[in-house]
Amino acid sequence: MSVVVDRLWEIVGGSLEPGLVRAARMLVVIWPDQAPAERVVVLDAGEDRFVEVAGLPPLYQADELVLSDDGTRIVGVDPGLRLFVHTLATGQQQWFDRDDVDGHVVGAFSPDGRWIAAATMVETGIAPGVGEHRIAIEVIDIDTGAVRSVWSAEGYWDECAISWSPDGRLLAATYMSLEEQQYTVVLDTDSFGVIATFEDRLLLTSPHGVWLGNDEFITYSEVDVYLAIIQVDVSTGHCRERLIPDPLTDGYIGGSNGRLVESSEWLRGTDTTQVYTSNLDGSDRQLFITLRLKADVNRVDIPRGRVLGTDSHART
């Protein structure tokens, strides 16, 4: 399958049909205006057409779905906080039920597709600040279902994200402490020891858009009226901050190869929604997706190695 997304894309809402695909080059989560639920769409790697994913179970949060690096599977969580892997070619799921934890929130595939790192709620308490609130990162062997808890803390998976480095050597996750302070913790996957913790640094929720290299990842923070994009080098601990004054976006819903996918924009008075990409400093905004539907685009996930660009056109 092609490893490059190098086109302007157009999605025609009325032409989308559920279907099975061998692999996907991109996942897009759409919430049409006044619709009761989101629609999950993938770009068929074989035919370069958009297809609505067939056979997905009810979802806890559709905008937390993640593609595997080879584009053949999706990991998600149902409303009962049960983790599952959905195979695009068959429409079938593999479930990872747990009776000894309160549930999973989000998962991410390892680069080789053998493992899932899952943000797990061990104990959720009665209410915020009342009772025990303990969270964990678990690594699940997809073939056997074996589970290993590799990290835990008191806190919440609020605005959480989890992501493997491209070489699988590091695992990063964002969580909130009991004092409601956000942290990103980085683990070495050889020992699963903590090698770095960064305060007030939040990972992008799309795991494939987080990493700039095997040791560098992107976080964000809000500073007064500015949006700060912070490039973190785990090997040195150095953080390079880019302040974007009056950003043209409400946030970021994905990324690839150092470019960020911005929140969608509805063109007032039309049935057209647009999605742009930009550099880390907000410059060089380029149109990426045109959706012929009044909607919010809540997630764009592009498996590692797919490059955003704008040199040709494709249509559903």
mmCIF file of C-alpha atoms in Angstrom:
data_model
loop_
_atom_site.group_PDB
_atom_site.id
_atom_site.type_symbol
_atom_site.label_atom_id
_atom_site.label_comp_id
_atom_site.label_asym_id
_atom_site.label_seq_id
_atom_site.Cartn_x
_atom_site.Cartn_y
_atom_site.Cartn_z
ATOM 1 C CA MET A 1 0.000 0.000 0.000
ATOM 2 C CA SER A 2 1.124 3.536 -0.655
ATOM 3 C CA VAL A 3 2.957 5.256 2.181
ATOM 4 C CA VAL A 4 2.216 8.820 1.029
ATOM 5 C CA VAL A 5 -0.865 11.002 1.343
ATOM 6 C CA ASP A 6 0.001 13.719 -1.127
ATOM 7 C CA ARG A 7 -3.313 15.109 -2.330
ATOM 8 C CA LEU A 8 -6.198 17.417 -1.693
ATOM 9 C CA TRP A 9 -9.096 15.217 -0.652
ATOM 10 C CA GLU A 10 -12.816 15.672 -1.166
ATOM 11 C CA ILE A 11 -15.477 13.741 0.741
ATOM 12 C CA VAL A 12 -19.040 13.873 -0.566
ATOM 13 C CA GLY A 13 -21.276 13.065 2.396
ATOM 14 C CA GLY A 14 -24.197 11.777 0.358
ATOM 15 C CA SER A 15 -22.045 9.249 -1.506
ATOM 16 C CA LEU A 16 -20.524 7.532 1.530
ATOM 17 C CA GLU A 17 -21.526 3.894 1.936
ATOM 18 C CA PRO A 18 -20.506 1.308 4.553
ATOM 19 C CA GLY A 19 -17.949 -1.171 3.279
ATOM 20 C CA LEU A 20 -14.986 -3.411 4.016
ATOM 21 C CA VAL A 21 -11.443 -2.468 2.979
ATOM 22 C CA ARG A 22 -8.177 -4.363 3.195
ATOM 23 C CA ALA A 23 -6.315 -1.360 4.565
ATOM 24 C CA ALA A 24 -6.771 2.387 5.040
ATOM 25 C CA ARG A 25 -4.447 5.292 4.406
ATOM 26 C CA MET A 26 -6.401 7.663 6.645
ATOM 27 C CA LEU A 27 -9.237 7.675 9.183
ATOM 28 C CA VAL A 28 -11.652 10.610 9.449
ATOM 29 C CA VAL A 29 -14.338 11.033 12.134
ATOM 30 C CA ILE A 30 -17.229 13.243 11.015
ATOM 31 C CA TRP A 31 -20.190 14.525 13.024
ATOM 32 C CA PRO A 32 -22.802 15.820 10.550
ATOM 33 C CA ASP A 33 -24.888 18.772 11.683
ATOM 34 C CA GLN A 34 -27.932 17.646 13.718
ATOM 35 C CA ALA A 35 -26.976 13.966 13.350
ATOM 36 C CA PRO A 36 -27.354 11.735 16.435
ATOM 37 C CA ALA A 37 -23.853 10.269 16.179
ATOM 38 C CA GLU A 38 -20.499 10.512 14.450
ATOM 39 C CA ARG A 39 -19.610 8.720 11.223
ATOM 40 C CA VAL A 40 -16.262 6.942 10.906
ATOM 41 C CA VAL A 41 -14.751 7.068 7.431
ATOM 42 C CA VAL A 42 -11.531 5.588 6.045
ATOM 43 C CA LEU A 43 -9.605 6.164 2.837
ATOM 44 C CA ASP A 44 -9.378 2.810 1.040
ATOM 45 C CA ALA A 45 -5.691 2.186 0.317
ATOM 46 C CA GLY A 46 -6.496 0.089 -2.732
ATOM 47 C CA GLU A 47 -8.866 2.425 -4.552
ATOM 48 C CA ASP A 48 -8.271 5.868 -2.989
ATOM 49 C CA ARG A 49 -11.950 6.297 -2.161
ATOM 50 C CA PHE A 50 -13.641 7.094 1.125
ATOM 51 C CA VAL A 51 -15.749 4.368 2.731
ATOM 52 C CA GLU A 52 -17.766 4.422 5.941
ATOM 53 C CA VAL A 53 -16.425 1.747 8.294
ATOM 54 C CA ALA A 54 -18.805 -1.212 8.421
ATOM 55 C CA GLY A 55 -19.597 -3.180 11.555
ATOM 56 C CA LEU A 56 -18.246 -0.864 14.241
ATOM 57 C CA PRO A 57 -19.852 -1.393 17.658
ATOM 58 C CA PRO A 58 -21.282 1.552 19.630
ATOM 59 C CA LEU A 59 -18.414 3.802 20.663
ATOM 60 C CA TYR A 60 -17.416 5.566 23.875
ATOM 61 C CA GLN A 61 -15.632 8.304 21.920
ATOM 62 C CA ALA A 62 -15.304 7.980 18.162
ATOM 63 C CA ASP A 63 -12.693 10.730 18.087
ATOM 64 C CA GLU A 64 -10.331 8.456 20.053
ATOM 65 C CA LEU A 65 -10.193 5.755 17.351
ATOM 66 C CA VAL A 66 -6.698 4.908 16.118
ATOM 67 C CA LEU A 67 -5.459 3.063 13.021
ATOM 68 C CA SER A 68 -2.653 0.531 13.158
ATOM 69 C CA ASP A 69 0.522 1.542 11.329
ATOM 70 C CA ASP A 70 -0.287 -0.819 8.444
ATOM 71 C CA GLY A 71 -3.820 0.590 8.208
ATOM 72 C CA THR A 72 -5.573 -2.762 8.601
ATOM 73 C CA ARG A 73 -7.098 -2.390 12.078
ATOM 74 C CA ILE A 74 -8.692 0.151 14.404
ATOM 75 C CA VAL A 75 -8.468 0.200 18.193
ATOM 76 C CA GLY A 76 -11.354 1.738 20.121
ATOM 77 C CA VAL A 77 -13.436 1.641 23.292
ATOM 78 C CA ASP A 78 -17.162 0.958 23.625
ATOM 79 C CA PRO A 79 -19.580 2.771 26.024
ATOM 80 C CA GLY A 80 -18.874 0.100 28.644
ATOM 81 C CA LEU A 81 -15.178 1.106 28.494
ATOM 82 C CA ARG A 82 -14.221 -2.216 26.923
ATOM 83 C CA LEU A 83 -11.253 -2.133 24.555
ATOM 84 C CA PHE A 84 -11.571 -3.740 21.125
ATOM 85 C CA VAL A 85 -9.644 -4.173 17.884
ATOM 86 C CA HIS A 86 -11.714 -3.889 14.688
ATOM 87 C CA THR A 87 -10.401 -5.496 11.481
ATOM 88 C CA LEU A 88 -11.340 -3.395 8.446
ATOM 89 C CA ALA A 89 -11.275 -6.322 5.996
ATOM 90 C CA THR A 90 -13.798 -8.435 7.936
ATOM 91 C CA GLY A 91 -15.748 -6.003 10.102
ATOM 92 C CA GLN A 92 -15.103 -8.243 13.114
ATOM 93 C CA GLN A 93 -13.843 -7.326 16.569
ATOM 94 C CA GLN A 94 -11.447 -8.832 19.064
ATOM 95 C CA TRP A 95 -12.407 -7.818 22.609
ATOM 96 C CA PHE A 96 -10.224 -7.328 25.674
ATOM 97 C CA ASP A 97 -12.600 -7.544 28.650
ATOM 98 C CA ARG A 98 -11.329 -6.933 32.171
ATOM 99 C CA ASP A 99 -13.153 -7.595 35.426
ATOM 100 C CA ASP A 100 -10.396 -6.307 37.703
ATOM 101 C CA VAL A 101 -10.316 -2.692 36.450
ATOM 102 C CA ASP A 102 -12.976 -0.021 35.951
ATOM 103 C CA GLY A 103 -12.330 0.213 32.224
ATOM 104 C CA HIS A 104 -10.156 1.526 29.412
ATOM 105 C CA VAL A 105 -10.284 5.027 27.945
ATOM 106 C CA VAL A 106 -8.074 4.906 24.857
ATOM 107 C CA GLY A 107 -5.553 2.600 23.202
ATOM 108 C CA ALA A 108 -2.698 2.857 20.705
ATOM 109 C CA PHE A 109 -0.996 0.189 18.571
ATOM 110 C CA SER A 110 2.731 -0.404 18.813
ATOM 111 C CA PRO A 111 4.523 0.293 15.505
ATOM 112 C CA ASP A 112 4.840 -3.437 14.755
ATOM 113 C CA GLY A 113 1.150 -4.030 15.518
ATOM 114 C CA ARG A 114 1.818 -6.690 18.163
ATOM 115 C CA TRP A 115 0.825 -4.677 21.224
ATOM 116 C CA ILE A 116 -1.697 -2.124 22.420
ATOM 117 C CA ALA A 117 -0.855 0.444 25.075
ATOM 118 C CA ALA A 118 -4.081 1.196 26.946
ATOM 119 C CA ALA A 119 -4.948 4.066 29.272
ATOM 120 C CA THR A 120 -6.756 2.198 32.055
ATOM 121 C CA MET A 121 -8.914 3.348 34.955
ATOM 122 C CA VAL A 122 -8.105 1.067 37.875
ATOM 123 C CA GLU A 123 -10.348 2.802 40.429
ATOM 124 C CA THR A 124 -12.596 5.762 39.625
ATOM 125 C CA GLY A 125 -13.959 6.711 43.038
ATOM 126 C CA ILE A 126 -17.452 7.992 43.758
ATOM 127 C CA ALA A 127 -16.942 11.470 42.285
ATOM 128 C CA PRO A 128 -14.011 13.763 41.422
ATOM 129 C CA GLY A 129 -12.012 14.140 44.616
ATOM 130 C CA VAL A 130 -14.091 11.530 46.453
ATOM 131 C CA GLY A 131 -12.663 8.027 46.893
ATOM 132 C CA GLU A 132 -9.689 6.403 45.179
ATOM 133 C CA HIS A 133 -8.776 7.588 41.688
ATOM 134 C CA ARG A 134 -6.027 5.384 40.304
ATOM 135 C CA ILE A 135 -4.972 5.075 36.689
ATOM 136 C CA ALA A 136 -2.536 2.814 34.855
ATOM 137 C CA ILE A 137 -0.903 2.173 31.513
ATOM 138 C CA GLU A 138 -1.295 -1.425 30.411
ATOM 139 C CA VAL A 139 0.413 -3.170 27.516
ATOM 140 C CA ILE A 140 -1.726 -5.873 25.897
ATOM 141 C CA ASP A 141 -0.428 -8.683 23.673
ATOM 142 C CA ILE A 142 -2.978 -8.725 20.845
ATOM 143 C CA ASP A 143 -2.388 -12.382 19.930
ATOM 144 C CA THR A 144 -2.636 -13.844 23.425
ATOM 145 C CA GLY A 145 -4.558 -11.190 25.329
ATOM 146 C CA ALA A 146 -1.880 -11.180 28.039
ATOM 147 C CA VAL A 147 -1.816 -7.911 29.996
ATOM 148 C CA ARG A 148 1.072 -6.214 31.748
ATOM 149 C CA SER A 149 0.581 -3.118 33.913
ATOM 150 C CA VAL A 150 3.658 -0.951 33.296
ATOM 151 C CA TRP A 151 2.852 2.322 35.091
ATOM 152 C CA SER A 152 0.308 3.643 37.583
ATOM 153 C CA ALA A 153 -0.477 6.827 39.484
ATOM 154 C CA GLU A 154 -3.211 8.606 41.371
ATOM 155 C CA GLY A 155 -5.106 10.817 38.973
ATOM 156 C CA TYR A 156 -7.452 10.951 36.023
ATOM 157 C CA TRP A 157 -7.329 10.247 32.301
ATOM 158 C CA ASP A 158 -8.649 13.737 31.536
ATOM 159 C CA GLU A 159 -7.683 15.103 28.082
ATOM 160 C CA CYS A 160 -5.610 11.947 27.897
ATOM 161 C CA ALA A 161 -3.474 10.709 25.037
ATOM 162 C CA ILE A 162 -1.060 7.819 24.577
ATOM 163 C CA SER A 163 1.488 7.152 21.844
ATOM 164 C CA TRP A 164 4.495 4.980 20.936
ATOM 165 C CA SER A 165 7.601 6.454 19.338
ATOM 166 C CA PRO A 166 8.121 5.386 15.693
ATOM 167 C CA ASP A 167 10.778 2.845 16.720
ATOM 168 C CA GLY A 168 8.649 1.535 19.606
ATOM 169 C CA ARG A 169 11.372 2.374 22.128
ATOM 170 C CA LEU A 170 9.397 5.039 24.019
ATOM 171 C CA LEU A 171 5.821 5.329 25.225
ATOM 172 C CA ALA A 172 4.332 8.721 26.136
ATOM 173 C CA ALA A 173 1.027 9.487 27.850
ATOM 174 C CA THR A 174 -0.795 12.580 29.122
ATOM 175 C CA TYR A 175 -2.805 12.450 32.349
ATOM 176 C CA MET A 176 -4.156 14.736 35.096
ATOM 177 C CA SER A 177 -3.033 14.564 38.728
ATOM 178 C CA LEU A 178 -5.407 14.714 41.696
ATOM 179 C CA GLU A 179 -4.460 18.402 41.937
ATOM 180 C CA GLU A 180 -5.757 18.826 38.356
ATOM 181 C CA GLN A 181 -2.319 19.478 36.905
ATOM 182 C CA GLN A 182 -1.591 18.021 33.461
ATOM 183 C CA TYR A 183 1.541 15.930 32.918
ATOM 184 C CA THR A 184 3.071 13.942 30.082
ATOM 185 C CA VAL A 185 5.069 10.940 31.256
ATOM 186 C CA VAL A 186 7.571 9.088 29.034
ATOM 187 C CA LEU A 187 8.468 5.421 29.569
ATOM 188 C CA ASP A 188 11.348 3.360 28.177
ATOM 189 C CA THR A 189 9.673 0.245 26.742
ATOM 190 C CA ASP A 190 12.662 -2.002 27.523
ATOM 191 C CA SER A 191 12.180 -1.629 31.278
ATOM 192 C CA PHE A 192 9.002 0.494 31.349
ATOM 193 C CA GLY A 193 10.755 2.821 33.748
ATOM 194 C CA VAL A 194 9.909 6.534 33.708
ATOM 195 C CA ILE A 195 12.664 8.457 31.942
ATOM 196 C CA ALA A 196 10.998 11.894 31.826
ATOM 197 C CA THR A 197 7.959 13.808 33.074
ATOM 198 C CA PHE A 198 6.821 17.130 31.617
ATOM 199 C CA GLU A 199 4.423 19.426 33.490
ATOM 200 C CA ASP A 200 1.703 21.328 31.605
ATOM 201 C CA ARG A 201 2.551 19.545 28.363
ATOM 202 C CA LEU A 202 -0.308 17.788 26.580
ATOM 203 C CA LEU A 203 0.162 15.331 23.726
ATOM 204 C CA LEU A 204 -1.957 15.641 20.629
ATOM 205 C CA THR A 205 -4.712 13.027 20.869
ATOM 206 C CA SER A 206 -3.865 11.557 17.454
ATOM 207 C CA PRO A 207 -0.892 9.277 18.256
ATOM 208 C CA HIS A 208 0.500 9.204 14.718
ATOM 209 C CA GLY A 209 0.795 12.999 14.670
ATOM 210 C CA VAL A 210 2.769 13.282 17.893
ATOM 211 C CA TRP A 211 6.302 12.246 16.971
ATOM 212 C CA LEU A 212 8.823 14.194 14.872
ATOM 213 C CA GLY A 213 11.458 11.480 15.316
ATOM 214 C CA ASN A 214 12.308 8.641 17.662
ATOM 215 C CA ASP A 215 13.162 11.070 20.493
ATOM 216 C CA GLU A 216 11.108 14.169 19.667
ATOM 217 C CA PHE A 217 7.386 14.710 20.075
ATOM 218 C CA ILE A 218 4.876 17.557 19.925
ATOM 219 C CA THR A 219 2.855 18.840 22.851
ATOM 220 C CA TYR A 220 0.661 21.871 23.307
ATOM 221 C CA SER A 221 -0.351 24.252 26.075
ATOM 222 C CA GLU A 222 -2.526 27.339 26.348
ATOM 223 C CA VAL A 223 -0.645 30.448 27.471
ATOM 224 C CA ASP A 224 -2.904 33.472 28.027
ATOM 225 C CA VAL A 225 -4.349 34.293 24.585
ATOM 226 C CA TYR A 226 -1.684 32.272 22.806
ATOM 227 C CA LEU A 227 -1.627 28.654 21.732
ATOM 228 C CA ALA A 228 1.777 27.171 22.471
ATOM 229 C CA ILE A 229 3.106 24.275 20.401
ATOM 230 C CA ILE A 230 6.060 22.729 22.218
ATOM 231 C CA GLN A 231 8.627 20.485 20.567
ATOM 232 C CA VAL A 232 10.093 18.172 23.229
ATOM 233 C CA ASP A 233 13.419 16.342 22.887
ATOM 234 C CA VAL A 234 13.260 13.439 25.337
ATOM 235 C CA SER A 235 16.985 12.687 25.070
ATOM 236 C CA THR A 236 17.981 16.159 26.327
ATOM 237 C CA GLY A 237 14.815 17.373 28.053
ATOM 238 C CA HIS A 238 14.924 20.501 25.900
ATOM 239 C CA CYS A 239 11.559 22.094 25.040
ATOM 240 C CA ARG A 240 11.234 24.488 22.116
ATOM 241 C CA GLU A 241 8.096 26.585 22.381
ATOM 242 C CA ARG A 242 6.283 28.269 19.505
ATOM 243 C CA LEU A 243 3.621 30.791 20.522
ATOM 244 C CA ILE A 244 0.845 31.265 17.984
ATOM 245 C CA PRO A 245 -0.945 34.597 18.622
ATOM 246 C CA ASP A 246 -4.608 34.697 17.611
ATOM 247 C CA PRO A 247 -4.481 31.198 16.088
ATOM 248 C CA LEU A 248 -6.730 30.622 13.087
ATOM 249 C CA THR A 249 -7.815 27.280 14.519
ATOM 250 C CA ASP A 250 -9.676 26.142 17.632
ATOM 251 C CA GLY A 251 -7.208 23.295 17.999
ATOM 252 C CA TYR A 252 -5.636 20.325 16.261
ATOM 253 C CA ILE A 253 -7.246 17.003 15.357
ATOM 254 C CA GLY A 254 -4.258 15.170 13.879
ATOM 255 C CA GLY A 255 -0.886 15.501 12.266
ATOM 256 C CA SER A 256 1.781 13.891 10.123
ATOM 257 C CA ASN A 257 5.468 14.477 9.422
ATOM 258 C CA GLY A 258 5.685 17.782 11.252
ATOM 259 C CA ARG A 259 2.454 19.253 9.909
ATOM 260 C CA LEU A 260 -0.645 19.662 12.062
ATOM 261 C CA VAL A 261 -4.237 19.035 10.996
ATOM 262 C CA GLU A 262 -6.373 21.926 12.212
ATOM 263 C CA SER A 263 -9.941 21.809 13.507
ATOM 264 C CA SER A 264 -12.529 21.891 10.738
ATOM 265 C CA GLU A 265 -14.169 25.072 9.466
ATOM 266 C CA TRP A 266 -17.752 25.250 8.182
ATOM 267 C CA LEU A 267 -18.211 27.740 5.346
ATOM 268 C CA ARG A 268 -21.213 29.752 6.519
ATOM 269 C CA GLY A 269 -24.225 29.584 4.242
ATOM 270 C CA THR A 270 -22.997 26.455 2.454
ATOM 271 C CA ASP A 271 -22.929 22.688 2.905
ATOM 272 C CA THR A 272 -19.137 22.681 2.798
ATOM 273 C CA THR A 273 -16.659 21.998 5.597
ATOM 274 C CA GLN A 274 -12.911 22.427 5.165
ATOM 275 C CA VAL A 275 -9.870 21.076 6.992
ATOM 276 C CA TYR A 276 -6.457 22.757 6.752
ATOM 277 C CA THR A 277 -2.941 21.751 7.705
ATOM 278 C CA SER A 278 -0.174 24.057 8.910
ATOM 279 C CA ASN A 279 3.397 24.066 10.155
ATOM 280 C CA LEU A 280 4.152 23.876 13.866
ATOM 281 C CA ASP A 281 4.237 27.678 14.087
ATOM 282 C CA GLY A 282 0.878 28.066 12.338
ATOM 283 C CA SER A 283 2.416 29.159 9.026
ATOM 284 C CA ASP A 284 1.864 27.784 5.511
ATOM 285 C CA ARG A 285 -1.812 26.866 5.932
ATOM 286 C CA GLN A 286 -2.879 24.486 3.171
ATOM 287 C CA LEU A 287 -6.319 23.113 2.347
ATOM 288 C CA PHE A 288 -6.298 19.358 2.971
ATOM 289 C CA ILE A 289 -9.885 18.024 3.044
ATOM 290 C CA THR A 290 -13.085 19.459 1.608
ATOM 291 C CA LEU A 291 -16.217 17.820 2.986
ATOM 292 C CA ARG A 292 -19.432 18.388 1.014
ATOM 293 C CA LEU A 293 -21.486 18.310 4.174
ATOM 294 C CA LYS A 294 -22.191 20.671 7.060
ATOM 295 C CA ALA A 295 -20.357 18.889 9.846
ATOM 296 C CA ASP A 296 -17.571 18.885 12.390
ATOM 297 C CA VAL A 297 -14.492 16.826 11.579
ATOM 298 C CA ASN A 298 -13.360 15.594 14.991
ATOM 299 C CA ARG A 299 -10.437 13.352 14.116
ATOM 300 C CA VAL A 300 -7.953 12.713 11.325
ATOM 301 C CA ASP A 301 -5.559 9.811 11.916
ATOM 302 C CA ILE A 302 -2.842 9.122 9.343
ATOM 303 C CA PRO A 303 -0.676 6.028 9.931
ATOM 304 C CA ARG A 304 3.011 6.758 10.321
ATOM 305 C CA GLY A 305 4.912 7.507 7.141
ATOM 306 C CA ARG A 306 1.956 9.037 5.268
ATOM 307 C CA VAL A 307 2.915 12.542 4.214
ATOM 308 C CA LEU A 308 0.481 15.446 4.053
ATOM 309 C CA GLY A 309 0.658 17.485 0.868
ATOM 310 C CA THR A 310 -1.322 19.288 -1.769
ATOM 311 C CA ASP A 311 0.037 18.502 -5.212
ATOM 312 C CA SER A 312 -2.920 16.657 -6.793
ATOM 313 C CA HIS A 313 -6.632 16.035 -6.378
ATOM 314 C CA ALA A 314 -8.769 13.023 -5.566
ATOM 315 C CA ARG A 315 -12.487 12.582 -5.033
ATOM 316 C CA THR A 316 -14.729 9.981 -3.453
#
